[in-house]
Amino acid sequence: MTVPSVSRRDRKKAATRQAIADAALQLFLERGYDQVSIRDIADAADVSTATVFKHFSGKEALVFDQDEDRESQLIAAVRQRPSGQSILDALRQHVLDTWPAIGAHPQAAEFTNLVNSTPVLRAYAERMWTRYTDSLSAAIADEFGVDHDNLACVAIARFVLEIPVLARGRQDRQAAVGALFDILTHGWEPPSKSPGR
Amino acid sequence: MTVPSVSRRDRKKAATRQAIADAALQLFLERGYDQVSIRDIADAADVSTATVFKHFSGKEALVFDQDEDRESQLIAAVRQRPSGQSILDALRQHVLDTWPAIGAHPQAAEFTNLVNSTPVLRAYAERMWTRYTDSLSAAIADEFGVDHDNLACVAIARFVLEIPVLARGRQDRQAAVGALFDILTHGWEPPSKSPGR
DNA sequence: GTAGAAAAGTACAACGACTCTACTTAGCGA
DNA sequence: TCGCTAAGTAGAGTCGTTGTACTTTTCTAC
């Protein structure tokens, strides 16, 4: 797939990064996040601790390796949506489309468990999404020709970005995403008792 | 006002806590959050660093001193609402009622500026609210007799708790809170161009 | 009042995340 | 072949935070 690395240097750099990420993930899954120090990871990957921080901004970033460019995809989904489609529908479709890939990991279950059972990782994961509130709301505001800090735009951006967080861990994520977008589209309705969970 | 401290010990304890919080706030406002170490604060308050952590769970908690018991108030607003009032209306009223007190600080402007210009503090402030998602959603679910992890209940709890975050820094917070609750009640509507900001 | 429990505070050492500086090494381009 | 640059290393240092063992203060019960 994506192998734009031409030079040997870039290849080696990527290899080092990968070695660190792999070592980190394995150790985290084995012992738990708090029971693994940066030094442990550096030793396992056979690099110095300084090198770890050359590749990753902090310990939490080691867990969420391929953070990718969610931001640009998000903006594109709004800007390049089919004419006539509402922004909320475009975002709903985008979330439904790009999401299965994330759960396709080999050790998805253990990984989810690791994140959910480590408070600092839960917090980091939530921030990964809400970090894009500003750029998403700016894109939405542009579509309507209003100020970037328009309250309705900031609000819907934030609410939409909460949806992945809320849907995580649900048995039927597709249905959950749909229900959450319905709340934003039509307003909240009290739950019905019978269908339960 | 609230002076339930009877014993001298409790009074002294509260005094040292206050001394630490005061010293911390002053230093933070003077130099900025990152330019002040725990040792600086401890020295200014004439206590040891260990004492600082006896009173506050971490450096960020020094900024948000009177965190109070927002949680119990929130639950009470749902549980003890007037009969016939919807949960969303009860929460809207609760937010509108209990909020002016927070902005009544003497150095409110500088304080807001401090928080907004320090990423770690922004993150902490957001988490202060969303931390109560679980208990609020449980209370809401109880009102309807559904499971605690009912999606609609978790979602509305989370969205409501985002409202204070979204309304912070707005010129007319009351109006902002109202508009945000309207989104949750009736669904999102695209912004109109003319009224602008 | 005084003894002793209980809590607040201190000094000090330690750990882990992270940064900085100066140095070495390896790939790249001429 | 000769630098230039970027990757990596070693090692010391800062800072937040915790744990341990000790002193001081206050409360309580005799």
Short mmCIF file of N, CA and C in Angstrom, two decimals, chain B residues 14-122:
data_model
loop_
_atom_site.label_atom_id
_atom_site.label_comp_id
_atom_site.label_asym_id
_atom_site.label_seq_id
_atom_site.Cartn_x
_atom_site.Cartn_y
_atom_site.Cartn_z
N ALA B 14 -8.44 24.16 56.86
CA ALA B 14 -9.04 24.96 55.80
C ALA B 14 -8.18 26.17 55.48
N ALA B 15 -7.55 26.72 56.53
CA ALA B 15 -6.71 27.91 56.32
C ALA B 15 -5.50 27.57 55.45
N THR B 16 -4.83 26.47 55.75
CA THR B 16 -3.66 26.11 54.94
C THR B 16 -4.08 25.79 53.52
N ARG B 17 -5.20 25.11 53.38
CA ARG B 17 -5.69 24.83 52.04
C ARG B 17 -5.92 26.12 51.26
N GLN B 18 -6.54 27.07 51.95
CA GLN B 18 -6.81 28.34 51.30
C GLN B 18 -5.52 29.07 50.97
N ALA B 19 -4.56 29.01 51.90
CA ALA B 19 -3.28 29.67 51.66
C ALA B 19 -2.60 29.10 50.42
N ILE B 20 -2.66 27.79 50.29
CA ILE B 20 -2.06 27.14 49.13
C ILE B 20 -2.77 27.57 47.85
N ALA B 21 -4.11 27.51 47.88
CA ALA B 21 -4.88 27.88 46.69
C ALA B 21 -4.63 29.33 46.31
N ASP B 22 -4.58 30.21 47.29
CA ASP B 22 -4.35 31.63 47.01
C ASP B 22 -2.97 31.84 46.40
N ALA B 23 -1.96 31.25 47.04
CA ALA B 23 -0.60 31.40 46.52
C ALA B 23 -0.52 30.88 45.09
N ALA B 24 -1.15 29.74 44.87
CA ALA B 24 -1.10 29.13 43.54
C ALA B 24 -1.75 30.05 42.52
N LEU B 25 -2.94 30.52 42.80
CA LEU B 25 -3.65 31.36 41.84
C LEU B 25 -2.86 32.63 41.53
N GLN B 26 -2.33 33.24 42.58
CA GLN B 26 -1.57 34.47 42.36
C GLN B 26 -0.36 34.22 41.46
N LEU B 27 0.39 33.17 41.77
CA LEU B 27 1.59 32.87 40.98
C LEU B 27 1.20 32.51 39.55
N PHE B 28 0.15 31.73 39.38
CA PHE B 28 -0.29 31.35 38.04
C PHE B 28 -0.64 32.58 37.22
N LEU B 29 -1.39 33.49 37.83
CA LEU B 29 -1.79 34.69 37.11
C LEU B 29 -0.58 35.58 36.80
N GLU B 30 0.39 35.57 37.70
CA GLU B 30 1.58 36.41 37.48
C GLU B 30 2.46 35.87 36.35
N ARG B 31 2.80 34.57 36.47
CA ARG B 31 3.83 34.02 35.59
C ARG B 31 3.30 33.08 34.52
N GLY B 32 2.09 32.61 34.71
CA GLY B 32 1.59 31.58 33.80
C GLY B 32 1.75 30.21 34.42
N TYR B 33 0.84 29.33 34.07
CA TYR B 33 0.75 28.02 34.71
C TYR B 33 2.05 27.21 34.62
N ASP B 34 2.61 27.14 33.43
CA ASP B 34 3.77 26.28 33.23
C ASP B 34 5.04 26.85 33.85
N GLN B 35 5.01 28.13 34.15
CA GLN B 35 6.21 28.76 34.71
C GLN B 35 6.21 28.73 36.24
N VAL B 36 5.24 28.02 36.80
CA VAL B 36 5.18 27.91 38.26
C VAL B 36 5.27 26.44 38.65
N SER B 37 6.21 26.12 39.51
CA SER B 37 6.35 24.73 39.96
C SER B 37 5.64 24.56 41.29
N ILE B 38 5.37 23.30 41.62
CA ILE B 38 4.74 23.00 42.90
C ILE B 38 5.60 23.52 44.06
N ARG B 39 6.91 23.44 43.88
CA ARG B 39 7.80 23.94 44.94
C ARG B 39 7.63 25.44 45.13
N ASP B 40 7.48 26.16 44.04
CA ASP B 40 7.23 27.61 44.14
C ASP B 40 5.99 27.88 45.00
N ILE B 41 4.94 27.13 44.70
CA ILE B 41 3.68 27.33 45.42
C ILE B 41 3.86 26.97 46.89
N ALA B 42 4.50 25.83 47.14
CA ALA B 42 4.71 25.40 48.51
C ALA B 42 5.51 26.44 49.28
N ASP B 43 6.55 26.98 48.66
CA ASP B 43 7.36 28.01 49.32
C ASP B 43 6.53 29.25 49.62
N ALA B 44 5.74 29.66 48.62
CA ALA B 44 4.95 30.88 48.79
C ALA B 44 3.92 30.71 49.91
N ALA B 45 3.39 29.49 50.03
CA ALA B 45 2.39 29.24 51.07
C ALA B 45 3.05 28.79 52.37
N ASP B 46 4.38 28.66 52.35
CA ASP B 46 5.14 28.24 53.53
C ASP B 46 4.70 26.88 54.04
N VAL B 47 4.60 25.95 53.11
CA VAL B 47 4.33 24.56 53.49
C VAL B 47 5.27 23.67 52.68
N SER B 48 5.26 22.40 52.96
CA SER B 48 6.08 21.47 52.18
C SER B 48 5.29 21.01 50.96
N THR B 49 6.01 20.53 49.96
CA THR B 49 5.32 20.08 48.75
C THR B 49 4.37 18.92 49.05
N ALA B 50 4.75 18.10 49.99
CA ALA B 50 3.88 16.97 50.34
C ALA B 50 2.53 17.47 50.84
N THR B 51 2.55 18.56 51.56
CA THR B 51 1.28 19.12 52.07
C THR B 51 0.37 19.58 50.94
N VAL B 52 0.98 20.12 49.90
CA VAL B 52 0.18 20.54 48.75
C VAL B 52 -0.63 19.37 48.22
N PHE B 53 0.01 18.23 48.12
CA PHE B 53 -0.69 17.06 47.56
C PHE B 53 -1.61 16.41 48.58
N LYS B 54 -1.48 16.76 49.83
CA LYS B 54 -2.44 16.28 50.82
C LYS B 54 -3.79 16.98 50.60
N HIS B 55 -3.74 18.19 50.08
CA HIS B 55 -4.96 18.99 49.92
C HIS B 55 -5.51 18.97 48.51
N PHE B 56 -4.64 18.76 47.52
CA PHE B 56 -5.09 18.82 46.14
C PHE B 56 -4.57 17.58 45.39
N SER B 57 -5.41 17.08 44.53
CA SER B 57 -5.06 15.81 43.88
C SER B 57 -3.99 15.98 42.83
N GLY B 58 -3.74 17.19 42.38
CA GLY B 58 -2.71 17.41 41.37
C GLY B 58 -2.58 18.87 41.07
N LYS B 59 -1.68 19.20 40.17
CA LYS B 59 -1.40 20.61 39.91
C LYS B 59 -2.63 21.31 39.31
N GLU B 60 -3.32 20.64 38.42
CA GLU B 60 -4.47 21.28 37.78
C GLU B 60 -5.56 21.61 38.79
N ALA B 61 -5.71 20.75 39.79
CA ALA B 61 -6.77 20.95 40.77
C ALA B 61 -6.55 22.23 41.57
N LEU B 62 -5.31 22.73 41.59
CA LEU B 62 -5.03 23.98 42.30
C LEU B 62 -5.74 25.16 41.63
N VAL B 63 -5.93 25.05 40.33
CA VAL B 63 -6.57 26.14 39.60
C VAL B 63 -8.07 26.14 39.84
N PHE B 64 -8.66 24.96 39.80
CA PHE B 64 -10.10 24.85 39.99
C PHE B 64 -10.38 24.48 41.43
N ASP B 65 -10.16 25.42 42.30
CA ASP B 65 -10.26 25.16 43.72
C ASP B 65 -11.65 24.68 44.09
N GLN B 66 -12.60 25.60 44.22
CA GLN B 66 -13.91 25.22 44.73
C GLN B 66 -14.69 24.43 43.67
N ASP B 67 -14.24 23.20 43.45
CA ASP B 67 -14.92 22.34 42.49
C ASP B 67 -16.33 22.02 42.97
N GLU B 68 -16.48 22.01 44.31
CA GLU B 68 -17.81 21.81 44.90
C GLU B 68 -18.39 20.45 44.51
N ASP B 69 -19.64 20.30 44.84
CA ASP B 69 -20.33 19.05 44.58
C ASP B 69 -21.35 19.27 43.46
N ARG B 70 -20.81 19.53 42.30
CA ARG B 70 -21.67 19.70 41.14
C ARG B 70 -22.46 18.42 40.89
N GLU B 71 -21.83 17.30 41.14
CA GLU B 71 -22.44 16.02 40.82
C GLU B 71 -23.78 15.85 41.53
N SER B 72 -23.77 16.04 42.84
CA SER B 72 -25.01 15.79 43.59
C SER B 72 -26.09 16.81 43.19
N GLN B 73 -25.69 18.04 42.93
CA GLN B 73 -26.67 19.04 42.52
C GLN B 73 -27.33 18.64 41.20
N LEU B 74 -26.48 18.11 40.31
CA LEU B 74 -26.95 17.70 38.99
C LEU B 74 -28.00 16.60 39.12
N ILE B 75 -27.68 15.60 39.93
CA ILE B 75 -28.59 14.48 40.12
C ILE B 75 -29.89 14.97 40.75
N ALA B 76 -29.74 15.85 41.75
CA ALA B 76 -30.92 16.36 42.43
C ALA B 76 -31.82 17.13 41.46
N ALA B 77 -31.22 17.88 40.56
CA ALA B 77 -32.01 18.65 39.60
C ALA B 77 -32.89 17.73 38.76
N VAL B 78 -32.38 16.54 38.48
CA VAL B 78 -33.16 15.58 37.68
C VAL B 78 -34.21 14.90 38.55
N ARG B 79 -33.78 14.42 39.70
CA ARG B 79 -34.66 13.61 40.54
C ARG B 79 -35.79 14.42 41.15
N GLN B 80 -35.45 15.62 41.59
CA GLN B 80 -36.44 16.40 42.35
C GLN B 80 -37.07 17.50 41.52
N ARG B 81 -37.20 17.28 40.25
CA ARG B 81 -37.79 18.31 39.41
C ARG B 81 -39.30 18.34 39.63
N PRO B 82 -39.92 19.49 39.38
CA PRO B 82 -41.38 19.59 39.51
C PRO B 82 -42.06 18.56 38.61
N SER B 83 -43.13 17.98 39.12
CA SER B 83 -43.82 16.97 38.33
C SER B 83 -44.38 17.62 37.07
N GLY B 84 -44.25 16.92 35.97
CA GLY B 84 -44.72 17.46 34.71
C GLY B 84 -43.62 18.13 33.91
N GLN B 85 -42.52 18.52 34.59
CA GLN B 85 -41.42 19.15 33.87
C GLN B 85 -40.54 18.08 33.22
N SER B 86 -40.14 18.34 31.98
CA SER B 86 -39.29 17.36 31.31
C SER B 86 -37.87 17.44 31.88
N ILE B 87 -37.15 16.36 31.67
CA ILE B 87 -35.78 16.31 32.19
C ILE B 87 -34.91 17.37 31.55
N LEU B 88 -35.07 17.56 30.27
CA LEU B 88 -34.26 18.56 29.58
C LEU B 88 -34.56 19.96 30.11
N ASP B 89 -35.83 20.24 30.37
CA ASP B 89 -36.18 21.54 30.92
C ASP B 89 -35.61 21.71 32.32
N ALA B 90 -35.64 20.64 33.08
CA ALA B 90 -35.09 20.72 34.44
C ALA B 90 -33.60 21.01 34.40
N LEU B 91 -32.91 20.35 33.50
CA LEU B 91 -31.46 20.57 33.40
C LEU B 91 -31.16 21.97 32.88
N ARG B 92 -31.95 22.42 31.93
CA ARG B 92 -31.76 23.78 31.41
C ARG B 92 -31.89 24.80 32.55
N GLN B 93 -32.94 24.62 33.32
CA GLN B 93 -33.15 25.56 34.42
C GLN B 93 -32.02 25.48 35.44
N HIS B 94 -31.58 24.26 35.71
CA HIS B 94 -30.51 24.08 36.68
C HIS B 94 -29.23 24.78 36.22
N VAL B 95 -28.90 24.60 34.97
CA VAL B 95 -27.68 25.23 34.44
C VAL B 95 -27.80 26.74 34.50
N LEU B 96 -28.96 27.24 34.11
CA LEU B 96 -29.14 28.70 34.12
C LEU B 96 -29.11 29.26 35.54
N ASP B 97 -29.63 28.47 36.49
CA ASP B 97 -29.70 28.97 37.86
C ASP B 97 -28.34 28.97 38.55
N THR B 98 -27.61 27.87 38.40
CA THR B 98 -26.39 27.71 39.21
C THR B 98 -25.17 28.33 38.56
N TRP B 99 -25.34 28.89 37.39
CA TRP B 99 -24.15 29.31 36.68
C TRP B 99 -23.62 30.68 36.97
N PRO B 100 -24.46 31.66 37.17
CA PRO B 100 -23.93 33.01 37.38
C PRO B 100 -22.90 33.05 38.49
N ALA B 101 -23.04 32.20 39.51
CA ALA B 101 -22.13 32.20 40.64
C ALA B 101 -20.69 31.97 40.22
N ILE B 102 -20.51 31.17 39.20
CA ILE B 102 -19.15 30.83 38.80
C ILE B 102 -18.45 32.04 38.20
N GLY B 103 -19.17 32.82 37.41
CA GLY B 103 -18.55 33.98 36.79
C GLY B 103 -18.40 35.16 37.71
N ALA B 104 -18.90 35.02 38.96
CA ALA B 104 -18.90 36.14 39.88
C ALA B 104 -17.55 36.37 40.54
N HIS B 105 -16.56 35.58 40.16
CA HIS B 105 -15.22 35.74 40.71
C HIS B 105 -14.71 37.17 40.56
N PRO B 106 -13.84 37.59 41.46
CA PRO B 106 -13.27 38.93 41.31
C PRO B 106 -12.42 39.05 40.03
N GLN B 107 -11.45 38.14 39.87
CA GLN B 107 -10.57 38.25 38.70
C GLN B 107 -11.03 37.32 37.59
N ALA B 108 -12.33 37.37 37.30
CA ALA B 108 -12.89 36.39 36.38
C ALA B 108 -12.23 36.44 35.01
N ALA B 109 -11.97 37.62 34.51
CA ALA B 109 -11.44 37.76 33.16
C ALA B 109 -10.05 37.14 33.04
N GLU B 110 -9.16 37.51 33.97
CA GLU B 110 -7.80 36.97 33.92
C GLU B 110 -7.83 35.46 34.10
N PHE B 111 -8.71 35.02 34.98
CA PHE B 111 -8.81 33.59 35.24
C PHE B 111 -9.21 32.84 33.98
N THR B 112 -10.25 33.33 33.33
CA THR B 112 -10.68 32.69 32.08
C THR B 112 -9.55 32.68 31.06
N ASN B 113 -8.84 33.78 31.01
CA ASN B 113 -7.73 33.88 30.08
C ASN B 113 -6.65 32.85 30.40
N LEU B 114 -6.37 32.70 31.68
CA LEU B 114 -5.36 31.72 32.09
C LEU B 114 -5.74 30.32 31.63
N VAL B 115 -6.99 29.96 31.88
CA VAL B 115 -7.44 28.62 31.52
C VAL B 115 -7.39 28.43 30.00
N ASN B 116 -7.92 29.40 29.28
CA ASN B 116 -8.01 29.25 27.84
C ASN B 116 -6.64 29.20 27.15
N SER B 117 -5.66 29.82 27.77
CA SER B 117 -4.34 29.88 27.12
C SER B 117 -3.42 28.76 27.58
N THR B 118 -3.94 27.86 28.40
CA THR B 118 -3.12 26.74 28.87
C THR B 118 -3.80 25.43 28.49
N PRO B 119 -3.30 24.75 27.49
CA PRO B 119 -3.96 23.56 26.98
C PRO B 119 -4.32 22.54 28.05
N VAL B 120 -3.40 22.26 28.94
CA VAL B 120 -3.67 21.24 29.94
C VAL B 120 -4.81 21.66 30.84
N LEU B 121 -4.97 22.96 31.05
CA LEU B 121 -6.07 23.44 31.88
C LEU B 121 -7.40 23.38 31.14
N ARG B 122 -7.36 23.70 29.86
CA ARG B 122 -8.58 23.56 29.05
C ARG B 122 -9.09 22.13 29.11
#
